[in-house]
């Protein structure tokens, strides 16, 4: 079973600026008032205060892009879950493939980050996905199951409070998208793994991410186990992002 109201999350990555953020968000909020999907924007940490202010009173939730696996202390440059909560952050991305790849984040680190977020009352959006080599070697299922198992193992019964994002690494920022069938196949695997772990798993949204755009969104979101999207590049242009949100609101 899947969630009927889609959850759409924009991941700005390391993009934006004070002026650019304001001019992106203003038309977005105008255009979004008539839409029926749930939505959030995951922004760079320095802009949390600005975005908290800009999104106040709107239906758009605020999200972070990463969180420390530690509570507090001597971890220069890190941002803790409690700090995110100070800015009314509702979601935080953990385990994005760019963090796994460029910052060598292990499955155990990602699981610990999800744990910290949950303890602070923030919903972790746990990203997982296979590389092109892994897909070509027929390892897709094994890889995503291993990545999810680490998070399930560390979080026990709290697992029903997470959001999962399936993001095939080969589809991120490349213009290549998983076909709706490929996405559905992996989402179904993740759904049954979650259901085996928790009787409350039906409430977990499983998002698809990887070059989702105005043209392919409707078809991907029509899949029975695709509960929403995690959108990078296309969330940086108000008109493109609004078209995707419209597809999610049908
Ligand atoms: P993309 O990024 O939409 O630009 O492919 C998605 C993501 O990395 O979350």
PDB file of C-alpha atoms and ligand atoms in Angstrom:
ATOM      1  CA  UNK A   1       0.000   0.000   0.000  1.00  0.00           C
ATOM      2  CA  UNK A   2       1.231   3.505  -0.660  1.00  0.00           C
ATOM      3  CA  UNK A   3       0.491   7.037   0.459  1.00  0.00           C
ATOM      4  CA  UNK A   4      -2.245   8.705  -1.598  1.00  0.00           C
ATOM      5  CA  UNK A   5      -1.124  12.307  -1.005  1.00  0.00           C
ATOM      6  CA  UNK A   6       2.277  12.696  -2.599  1.00  0.00           C
ATOM      7  CA  UNK A   7       5.246  14.150  -0.728  1.00  0.00           C
ATOM      8  CA  UNK A   8       7.427  16.319  -2.943  1.00  0.00           C
ATOM      9  CA  UNK A   9      10.807  17.475  -1.661  1.00  0.00           C
ATOM     10  CA  UNK A  10      13.121  19.941  -3.372  1.00  0.00           C
ATOM     11  CA  UNK A  11      16.828  19.401  -2.742  1.00  0.00           C
ATOM     12  CA  UNK A  12      18.657  22.619  -3.540  1.00  0.00           C
ATOM     13  CA  UNK A  13      22.060  21.026  -2.906  1.00  0.00           C
ATOM     14  CA  UNK A  14      24.837  23.678  -2.756  1.00  0.00           C
ATOM     15  CA  UNK A  15      22.885  26.290  -4.683  1.00  0.00           C
ATOM     16  CA  UNK A  16      21.224  29.549  -3.732  1.00  0.00           C
ATOM     17  CA  UNK A  17      21.915  32.912  -2.194  1.00  0.00           C
ATOM     18  CA  UNK A  18      19.895  35.365  -0.119  1.00  0.00           C
ATOM     19  CA  UNK A  19      18.480  37.209  -3.133  1.00  0.00           C
ATOM     20  CA  UNK A  20      18.074  34.122  -5.345  1.00  0.00           C
ATOM     21  CA  UNK A  21      16.236  32.208  -2.608  1.00  0.00           C
ATOM     22  CA  UNK A  22      13.698  34.975  -2.135  1.00  0.00           C
ATOM     23  CA  UNK A  23      13.007  35.275  -5.855  1.00  0.00           C
ATOM     24  CA  UNK A  24      12.613  31.499  -6.206  1.00  0.00           C
ATOM     25  CA  UNK A  25      10.317  31.041  -3.239  1.00  0.00           C
ATOM     26  CA  UNK A  26       7.922  33.906  -3.913  1.00  0.00           C
ATOM     27  CA  UNK A  27       6.437  32.562  -7.204  1.00  0.00           C
ATOM     28  CA  UNK A  28       6.582  29.021  -5.785  1.00  0.00           C
ATOM     29  CA  UNK A  29       4.394  29.896  -2.830  1.00  0.00           C
ATOM     30  CA  UNK A  30       1.988  31.794  -5.093  1.00  0.00           C
ATOM     31  CA  UNK A  31       1.657  28.857  -7.461  1.00  0.00           C
ATOM     32  CA  UNK A  32       1.462  26.257  -4.736  1.00  0.00           C
ATOM     33  CA  UNK A  33      -1.537  27.546  -2.868  1.00  0.00           C
ATOM     34  CA  UNK A  34      -3.912  25.631  -5.160  1.00  0.00           C
ATOM     35  CA  UNK A  35      -1.972  22.349  -5.094  1.00  0.00           C
ATOM     36  CA  UNK A  36      -2.795  19.333  -2.984  1.00  0.00           C
ATOM     37  CA  UNK A  37       0.555  17.563  -2.509  1.00  0.00           C
ATOM     38  CA  UNK A  38       2.686  17.821   0.632  1.00  0.00           C
ATOM     39  CA  UNK A  39       5.946  19.637   0.031  1.00  0.00           C
ATOM     40  CA  UNK A  40       9.242  20.595   1.592  1.00  0.00           C
ATOM     41  CA  UNK A  41      12.429  22.386   0.581  1.00  0.00           C
ATOM     42  CA  UNK A  42      15.811  21.126   1.767  1.00  0.00           C
ATOM     43  CA  UNK A  43      18.125  24.112   1.761  1.00  0.00           C
ATOM     44  CA  UNK A  44      21.778  24.770   2.634  1.00  0.00           C
ATOM     45  CA  UNK A  45      22.244  25.252   6.402  1.00  0.00           C
ATOM     46  CA  UNK A  46      23.235  28.954   6.257  1.00  0.00           C
ATOM     47  CA  UNK A  47      19.821  29.775   4.744  1.00  0.00           C
ATOM     48  CA  UNK A  48      17.683  28.000   7.341  1.00  0.00           C
ATOM     49  CA  UNK A  49      16.849  31.224   9.189  1.00  0.00           C
ATOM     50  CA  UNK A  50      15.938  33.039   5.986  1.00  0.00           C
ATOM     51  CA  UNK A  51      13.822  30.137   4.752  1.00  0.00           C
ATOM     52  CA  UNK A  52      12.125  29.647   8.110  1.00  0.00           C
ATOM     53  CA  UNK A  53      10.978  33.234   7.785  1.00  0.00           C
ATOM     54  CA  UNK A  54       9.972  32.985   4.102  1.00  0.00           C
ATOM     55  CA  UNK A  55       8.020  29.743   4.556  1.00  0.00           C
ATOM     56  CA  UNK A  56       6.288  30.762   7.764  1.00  0.00           C
ATOM     57  CA  UNK A  57       2.527  30.396   7.489  1.00  0.00           C
ATOM     58  CA  UNK A  58       2.794  28.470   4.191  1.00  0.00           C
ATOM     59  CA  UNK A  59       2.125  24.776   3.645  1.00  0.00           C
ATOM     60  CA  UNK A  60       5.747  24.155   2.644  1.00  0.00           C
ATOM     61  CA  UNK A  61       7.912  22.487   5.267  1.00  0.00           C
ATOM     62  CA  UNK A  62      11.559  23.304   5.815  1.00  0.00           C
ATOM     63  CA  UNK A  63      14.255  20.657   5.428  1.00  0.00           C
ATOM     64  CA  UNK A  64      17.999  20.318   5.952  1.00  0.00           C
ATOM     65  CA  UNK A  65      20.375  18.470   3.632  1.00  0.00           C
ATOM     66  CA  UNK A  66      22.457  16.657   6.233  1.00  0.00           C
ATOM     67  CA  UNK A  67      22.804  16.260   9.990  1.00  0.00           C
ATOM     68  CA  UNK A  68      25.652  15.230  12.252  1.00  0.00           C
ATOM     69  CA  UNK A  69      25.761  11.675  13.590  1.00  0.00           C
ATOM     70  CA  UNK A  70      26.815  13.236  16.925  1.00  0.00           C
ATOM     71  CA  UNK A  71      24.816  15.105  19.544  1.00  0.00           C
ATOM     72  CA  UNK A  72      27.151  18.056  20.159  1.00  0.00           C
ATOM     73  CA  UNK A  73      30.781  18.867  20.855  1.00  0.00           C
ATOM     74  CA  UNK A  74      34.093  19.017  19.036  1.00  0.00           C
ATOM     75  CA  UNK A  75      32.916  18.327  15.463  1.00  0.00           C
ATOM     76  CA  UNK A  76      33.959  21.433  13.563  1.00  0.00           C
ATOM     77  CA  UNK A  77      31.677  22.253  10.662  1.00  0.00           C
ATOM     78  CA  UNK A  78      28.914  19.857  11.649  1.00  0.00           C
ATOM     79  CA  UNK A  79      25.280  20.776  12.267  1.00  0.00           C
ATOM     80  CA  UNK A  80      23.368  18.893  14.953  1.00  0.00           C
ATOM     81  CA  UNK A  81      19.759  17.739  14.878  1.00  0.00           C
ATOM     82  CA  UNK A  82      18.916  20.071  17.778  1.00  0.00           C
ATOM     83  CA  UNK A  83      20.319  23.017  15.810  1.00  0.00           C
ATOM     84  CA  UNK A  84      18.102  22.106  12.862  1.00  0.00           C
ATOM     85  CA  UNK A  85      15.130  21.893  15.173  1.00  0.00           C
ATOM     86  CA  UNK A  86      15.817  25.447  16.377  1.00  0.00           C
ATOM     87  CA  UNK A  87      14.804  26.560  12.862  1.00  0.00           C
ATOM     88  CA  UNK A  88      11.584  24.495  12.735  1.00  0.00           C
ATOM     89  CA  UNK A  89      13.136  21.966  10.386  1.00  0.00           C
ATOM     90  CA  UNK A  90      10.699  19.114   9.740  1.00  0.00           C
ATOM     91  CA  UNK A  91      12.786  16.911   7.420  1.00  0.00           C
ATOM     92  CA  UNK A  92      16.461  16.212   6.903  1.00  0.00           C
ATOM     93  CA  UNK A  93      18.090  14.299   4.061  1.00  0.00           C
ATOM     94  CA  UNK A  94      20.506  11.617   5.256  1.00  0.00           C
ATOM     95  CA  UNK A  95      22.710   9.354   3.165  1.00  0.00           C
ATOM     96  CA  UNK A  96      22.430  11.274  -0.079  1.00  0.00           C
ATOM     97  CA  UNK A  97      24.681   9.545  -2.608  1.00  0.00           C
ATOM     98  CA  UNK A  98      26.794  12.704  -2.883  1.00  0.00           C
ATOM     99  CA  UNK A  99      27.556  12.400   0.837  1.00  0.00           C
ATOM    100  CA  UNK A 100      28.145   8.651   0.621  1.00  0.00           C
ATOM    101  CA  UNK A 101      30.476   9.197  -2.340  1.00  0.00           C
ATOM    102  CA  UNK A 102      32.353  12.440  -1.572  1.00  0.00           C
ATOM    103  CA  UNK A 103      32.341  12.186   2.218  1.00  0.00           C
ATOM    104  CA  UNK A 104      32.693   8.421   2.525  1.00  0.00           C
ATOM    105  CA  UNK A 105      29.549   8.036   4.610  1.00  0.00           C
ATOM    106  CA  UNK A 106      28.984   4.392   5.480  1.00  0.00           C
ATOM    107  CA  UNK A 107      25.648   2.638   5.969  1.00  0.00           C
ATOM    108  CA  UNK A 108      26.318   2.771   9.732  1.00  0.00           C
ATOM    109  CA  UNK A 109      26.923   6.537   9.670  1.00  0.00           C
ATOM    110  CA  UNK A 110      23.739   7.098   7.690  1.00  0.00           C
ATOM    111  CA  UNK A 111      21.806   4.959  10.190  1.00  0.00           C
ATOM    112  CA  UNK A 112      23.257   6.983  13.099  1.00  0.00           C
ATOM    113  CA  UNK A 113      22.264  10.233  11.393  1.00  0.00           C
ATOM    114  CA  UNK A 114      18.701   8.957  10.955  1.00  0.00           C
ATOM    115  CA  UNK A 115      18.717   8.073  14.658  1.00  0.00           C
ATOM    116  CA  UNK A 116      19.831  11.581  15.690  1.00  0.00           C
ATOM    117  CA  UNK A 117      17.160  13.182  13.527  1.00  0.00           C
ATOM    118  CA  UNK A 118      14.401  10.963  14.942  1.00  0.00           C
ATOM    119  CA  UNK A 119      15.526  11.668  18.499  1.00  0.00           C
ATOM    120  CA  UNK A 120      15.128  15.393  17.776  1.00  0.00           C
ATOM    121  CA  UNK A 121      11.668  14.907  16.274  1.00  0.00           C
ATOM    122  CA  UNK A 122      12.860  15.494  12.706  1.00  0.00           C
ATOM    123  CA  UNK A 123      11.895  13.100   9.909  1.00  0.00           C
ATOM    124  CA  UNK A 124      14.976  11.714   8.169  1.00  0.00           C
ATOM    125  CA  UNK A 125      14.667  11.270   4.410  1.00  0.00           C
ATOM    126  CA  UNK A 126      16.911   8.251   4.014  1.00  0.00           C
ATOM    127  CA  UNK A 127      18.443   8.121   0.533  1.00  0.00           C
ATOM    128  CA  UNK A 128      19.584   4.896  -1.028  1.00  0.00           C
ATOM    129  CA  UNK A 129      20.360   3.638  -4.481  1.00  0.00           C
ATOM    130  CA  UNK A 130      22.723   1.631  -6.617  1.00  0.00           C
ATOM    131  CA  UNK A 131      25.552   2.801  -8.883  1.00  0.00           C
ATOM    132  CA  UNK A 132      25.559   2.001 -12.591  1.00  0.00           C
ATOM    133  CA  UNK A 133      28.143  -0.751 -12.069  1.00  0.00           C
ATOM    134  CA  UNK A 134      26.016  -2.320  -9.369  1.00  0.00           C
ATOM    135  CA  UNK A 135      22.907  -2.223 -11.588  1.00  0.00           C
ATOM    136  CA  UNK A 136      24.785  -3.751 -14.480  1.00  0.00           C
ATOM    137  CA  UNK A 137      26.114  -6.483 -12.198  1.00  0.00           C
ATOM    138  CA  UNK A 138      22.529  -7.337 -11.148  1.00  0.00           C
ATOM    139  CA  UNK A 139      23.135  -6.115  -7.593  1.00  0.00           C
ATOM    140  CA  UNK A 140      20.466  -3.397  -7.365  1.00  0.00           C
ATOM    141  CA  UNK A 141      18.190  -5.262  -4.960  1.00  0.00           C
ATOM    142  CA  UNK A 142      21.017  -6.438  -2.735  1.00  0.00           C
ATOM    143  CA  UNK A 143      22.516  -2.944  -2.492  1.00  0.00           C
ATOM    144  CA  UNK A 144      19.321  -1.074  -1.595  1.00  0.00           C
ATOM    145  CA  UNK A 145      18.297  -3.810   0.860  1.00  0.00           C
ATOM    146  CA  UNK A 146      21.679  -3.612   2.592  1.00  0.00           C
ATOM    147  CA  UNK A 147      21.474   0.186   2.835  1.00  0.00           C
ATOM    148  CA  UNK A 148      17.943   0.067   4.243  1.00  0.00           C
ATOM    149  CA  UNK A 149      18.708  -2.824   6.607  1.00  0.00           C
ATOM    150  CA  UNK A 150      21.345  -0.718   8.387  1.00  0.00           C
ATOM    151  CA  UNK A 151      18.772   2.007   9.076  1.00  0.00           C
ATOM    152  CA  UNK A 152      16.113  -0.494  10.180  1.00  0.00           C
ATOM    153  CA  UNK A 153      18.592  -2.229  12.476  1.00  0.00           C
ATOM    154  CA  UNK A 154      19.652   1.008  14.203  1.00  0.00           C
ATOM    155  CA  UNK A 155      16.187   2.492  14.529  1.00  0.00           C
ATOM    156  CA  UNK A 156      13.957  -0.403  15.586  1.00  0.00           C
ATOM    157  CA  UNK A 157      10.297   0.460  16.019  1.00  0.00           C
ATOM    158  CA  UNK A 158      10.945   4.157  15.105  1.00  0.00           C
ATOM    159  CA  UNK A 159      11.418   3.009  11.519  1.00  0.00           C
ATOM    160  CA  UNK A 160       7.792   3.864  10.694  1.00  0.00           C
ATOM    161  CA  UNK A 161       8.700   7.554  11.243  1.00  0.00           C
ATOM    162  CA  UNK A 162      11.211   7.771   8.385  1.00  0.00           C
ATOM    163  CA  UNK A 163      10.824   8.688   4.732  1.00  0.00           C
ATOM    164  CA  UNK A 164      12.789   6.666   2.178  1.00  0.00           C
ATOM    165  CA  UNK A 165      14.094   8.057  -1.111  1.00  0.00           C
ATOM    166  CA  UNK A 166      15.195   5.657  -3.821  1.00  0.00           C
ATOM    167  CA  UNK A 167      17.758   7.511  -5.910  1.00  0.00           C
ATOM    168  CA  UNK A 168      19.678   5.410  -8.428  1.00  0.00           C
ATOM    169  CA  UNK A 169      23.116   7.057  -8.460  1.00  0.00           C
ATOM    170  CA  UNK A 170      23.325   6.844 -12.242  1.00  0.00           C
ATOM    171  CA  UNK A 171      20.154   8.948 -12.546  1.00  0.00           C
ATOM    172  CA  UNK A 172      21.153  11.821 -10.260  1.00  0.00           C
ATOM    173  CA  UNK A 173      21.854  15.028 -12.145  1.00  0.00           C
ATOM    174  CA  UNK A 174      22.589  13.068 -15.317  1.00  0.00           C
ATOM    175  CA  UNK A 175      19.331  13.504 -17.214  1.00  0.00           C
ATOM    176  CA  UNK A 176      18.953   9.702 -17.133  1.00  0.00           C
ATOM    177  CA  UNK A 177      15.843   8.614 -15.250  1.00  0.00           C
ATOM    178  CA  UNK A 178      14.816   5.189 -14.077  1.00  0.00           C
ATOM    179  CA  UNK A 179      11.855   4.022 -16.128  1.00  0.00           C
ATOM    180  CA  UNK A 180       8.606   3.960 -14.172  1.00  0.00           C
ATOM    181  CA  UNK A 181       8.873   0.148 -14.178  1.00  0.00           C
ATOM    182  CA  UNK A 182      12.442   0.180 -12.836  1.00  0.00           C
ATOM    183  CA  UNK A 183      11.436   2.598 -10.086  1.00  0.00           C
ATOM    184  CA  UNK A 184       8.327   0.607  -9.169  1.00  0.00           C
ATOM    185  CA  UNK A 185      10.308  -2.630  -9.009  1.00  0.00           C
ATOM    186  CA  UNK A 186      12.768  -1.230  -6.459  1.00  0.00           C
ATOM    187  CA  UNK A 187      10.071   0.609  -4.504  1.00  0.00           C
ATOM    188  CA  UNK A 188       8.123  -2.634  -4.139  1.00  0.00           C
ATOM    189  CA  UNK A 189      11.228  -4.361  -2.770  1.00  0.00           C
ATOM    190  CA  UNK A 190      11.769  -1.553  -0.251  1.00  0.00           C
ATOM    191  CA  UNK A 191       8.090  -1.561   0.705  1.00  0.00           C
ATOM    192  CA  UNK A 192       8.113  -5.235   1.575  1.00  0.00           C
ATOM    193  CA  UNK A 193      11.365  -4.904   3.514  1.00  0.00           C
ATOM    194  CA  UNK A 194       9.811  -2.084   5.555  1.00  0.00           C
ATOM    195  CA  UNK A 195       6.615  -4.050   6.090  1.00  0.00           C
ATOM    196  CA  UNK A 196       8.580  -7.004   7.377  1.00  0.00           C
ATOM    197  CA  UNK A 197      10.288  -4.655   9.859  1.00  0.00           C
ATOM    198  CA  UNK A 198       7.257  -2.799  11.202  1.00  0.00           C
ATOM    199  CA  UNK A 199       3.501  -3.243  11.292  1.00  0.00           C
ATOM    200  CA  UNK A 200       3.264   0.559  10.974  1.00  0.00           C
ATOM    201  CA  UNK A 201       5.258   0.637   7.733  1.00  0.00           C
ATOM    202  CA  UNK A 202       2.280   1.493   5.539  1.00  0.00           C
ATOM    203  CA  UNK A 203       2.616   5.105   6.621  1.00  0.00           C
ATOM    204  CA  UNK A 204       6.186   5.375   5.256  1.00  0.00           C
ATOM    205  CA  UNK A 205       6.483   7.432   2.067  1.00  0.00           C
ATOM    206  CA  UNK A 206       8.927   6.076  -0.506  1.00  0.00           C
ATOM    207  CA  UNK A 207      10.084   8.851  -2.835  1.00  0.00           C
ATOM    208  CA  UNK A 208      11.809   8.529  -6.187  1.00  0.00           C
ATOM    209  CA  UNK A 209      14.719  10.826  -7.032  1.00  0.00           C
ATOM    210  CA  UNK A 210      17.034  11.152 -10.012  1.00  0.00           C
ATOM    211  CA  UNK A 211      16.401  13.584 -12.880  1.00  0.00           C
ATOM    212  CA  UNK A 212      12.697  13.869 -12.124  1.00  0.00           C
ATOM    213  CA  UNK A 213      11.315  16.659 -14.288  1.00  0.00           C
ATOM    214  CA  UNK A 214       8.091  18.141 -15.633  1.00  0.00           C
ATOM    215  CA  UNK A 215       7.994  15.599 -18.464  1.00  0.00           C
ATOM    216  CA  UNK A 216       8.575  12.348 -16.579  1.00  0.00           C
ATOM    217  CA  UNK A 217       7.054  13.161 -13.172  1.00  0.00           C
ATOM    218  CA  UNK A 218       3.451  12.129 -13.862  1.00  0.00           C
ATOM    219  CA  UNK A 219       4.396   8.669 -15.096  1.00  0.00           C
ATOM    220  CA  UNK A 220       6.789   7.993 -12.230  1.00  0.00           C
ATOM    221  CA  UNK A 221       4.297   9.242  -9.643  1.00  0.00           C
ATOM    222  CA  UNK A 222       1.569   7.049 -11.145  1.00  0.00           C
ATOM    223  CA  UNK A 223       3.398   3.914  -9.987  1.00  0.00           C
ATOM    224  CA  UNK A 224       1.629   2.261  -7.057  1.00  0.00           C
ATOM    225  CA  UNK A 225       4.643   2.370  -4.721  1.00  0.00           C
ATOM    226  CA  UNK A 226       6.003   5.798  -5.695  1.00  0.00           C
ATOM    227  CA  UNK A 227       4.729   8.123  -2.975  1.00  0.00           C
ATOM    228  CA  UNK A 228       6.482  11.285  -4.089  1.00  0.00           C
ATOM    229  CA  UNK A 229       9.721  12.723  -5.368  1.00  0.00           C
ATOM    230  CA  UNK A 230      13.070  14.127  -4.289  1.00  0.00           C
ATOM    231  CA  UNK A 231      13.952  16.716  -6.879  1.00  0.00           C
ATOM    232  CA  UNK A 232      17.342  18.351  -7.328  1.00  0.00           C
ATOM    233  CA  UNK A 233      18.042  20.396 -10.461  1.00  0.00           C
ATOM    234  CA  UNK A 234      14.400  20.923 -11.441  1.00  0.00           C
ATOM    235  CA  UNK A 235      13.554  22.374  -8.016  1.00  0.00           C
ATOM    236  CA  UNK A 236      15.753  25.398  -8.708  1.00  0.00           C
ATOM    237  CA  UNK A 237      13.404  26.908 -11.303  1.00  0.00           C
ATOM    238  CA  UNK A 238       9.973  27.952 -10.077  1.00  0.00           C
ATOM    239  CA  UNK A 239       8.128  27.148 -13.331  1.00  0.00           C
ATOM    240  CA  UNK A 240       9.718  23.688 -13.692  1.00  0.00           C
ATOM    241  CA  UNK A 241       9.176  22.826 -10.072  1.00  0.00           C
ATOM    242  CA  UNK A 242       5.561  24.006 -10.130  1.00  0.00           C
ATOM    243  CA  UNK A 243       4.873  21.754 -13.147  1.00  0.00           C
ATOM    244  CA  UNK A 244       6.211  18.788 -11.192  1.00  0.00           C
ATOM    245  CA  UNK A 245       4.128  19.707  -8.148  1.00  0.00           C
ATOM    246  CA  UNK A 246       1.063  19.964 -10.385  1.00  0.00           C
ATOM    247  CA  UNK A 247       1.714  16.448 -11.683  1.00  0.00           C
ATOM    248  CA  UNK A 248       1.891  15.299  -8.056  1.00  0.00           C
ATOM    249  CA  UNK A 249      -1.405  16.940  -7.181  1.00  0.00           C
ATOM    250  CA  UNK A 250      -3.593  15.129  -9.714  1.00  0.00           C
TER     251      UNK A 250
HETATM  252  P1  LIG B   1      18.413  15.575  -9.607  1.00  0.00           P
HETATM  253  O1  LIG B   1      18.873  15.311  -8.102  1.00  0.00           O
HETATM  254  O2  LIG B   1      16.912  15.757  -9.579  1.00  0.00           O
HETATM  255  O3  LIG B   1      19.136  16.821 -10.018  1.00  0.00           O
HETATM  256  O4  LIG B   1      18.814  14.377 -10.401  1.00  0.00           O
HETATM  257  C1  LIG B   1      18.093  14.552  -7.213  1.00  0.00           C
HETATM  258  C2  LIG B   1      18.815  14.432  -5.902  1.00  0.00           C
HETATM  259  O5  LIG B   1      20.036  14.312  -5.906  1.00  0.00           O
HETATM  260  O6  LIG B   1      18.185  14.462  -4.838  1.00  0.00           O
END
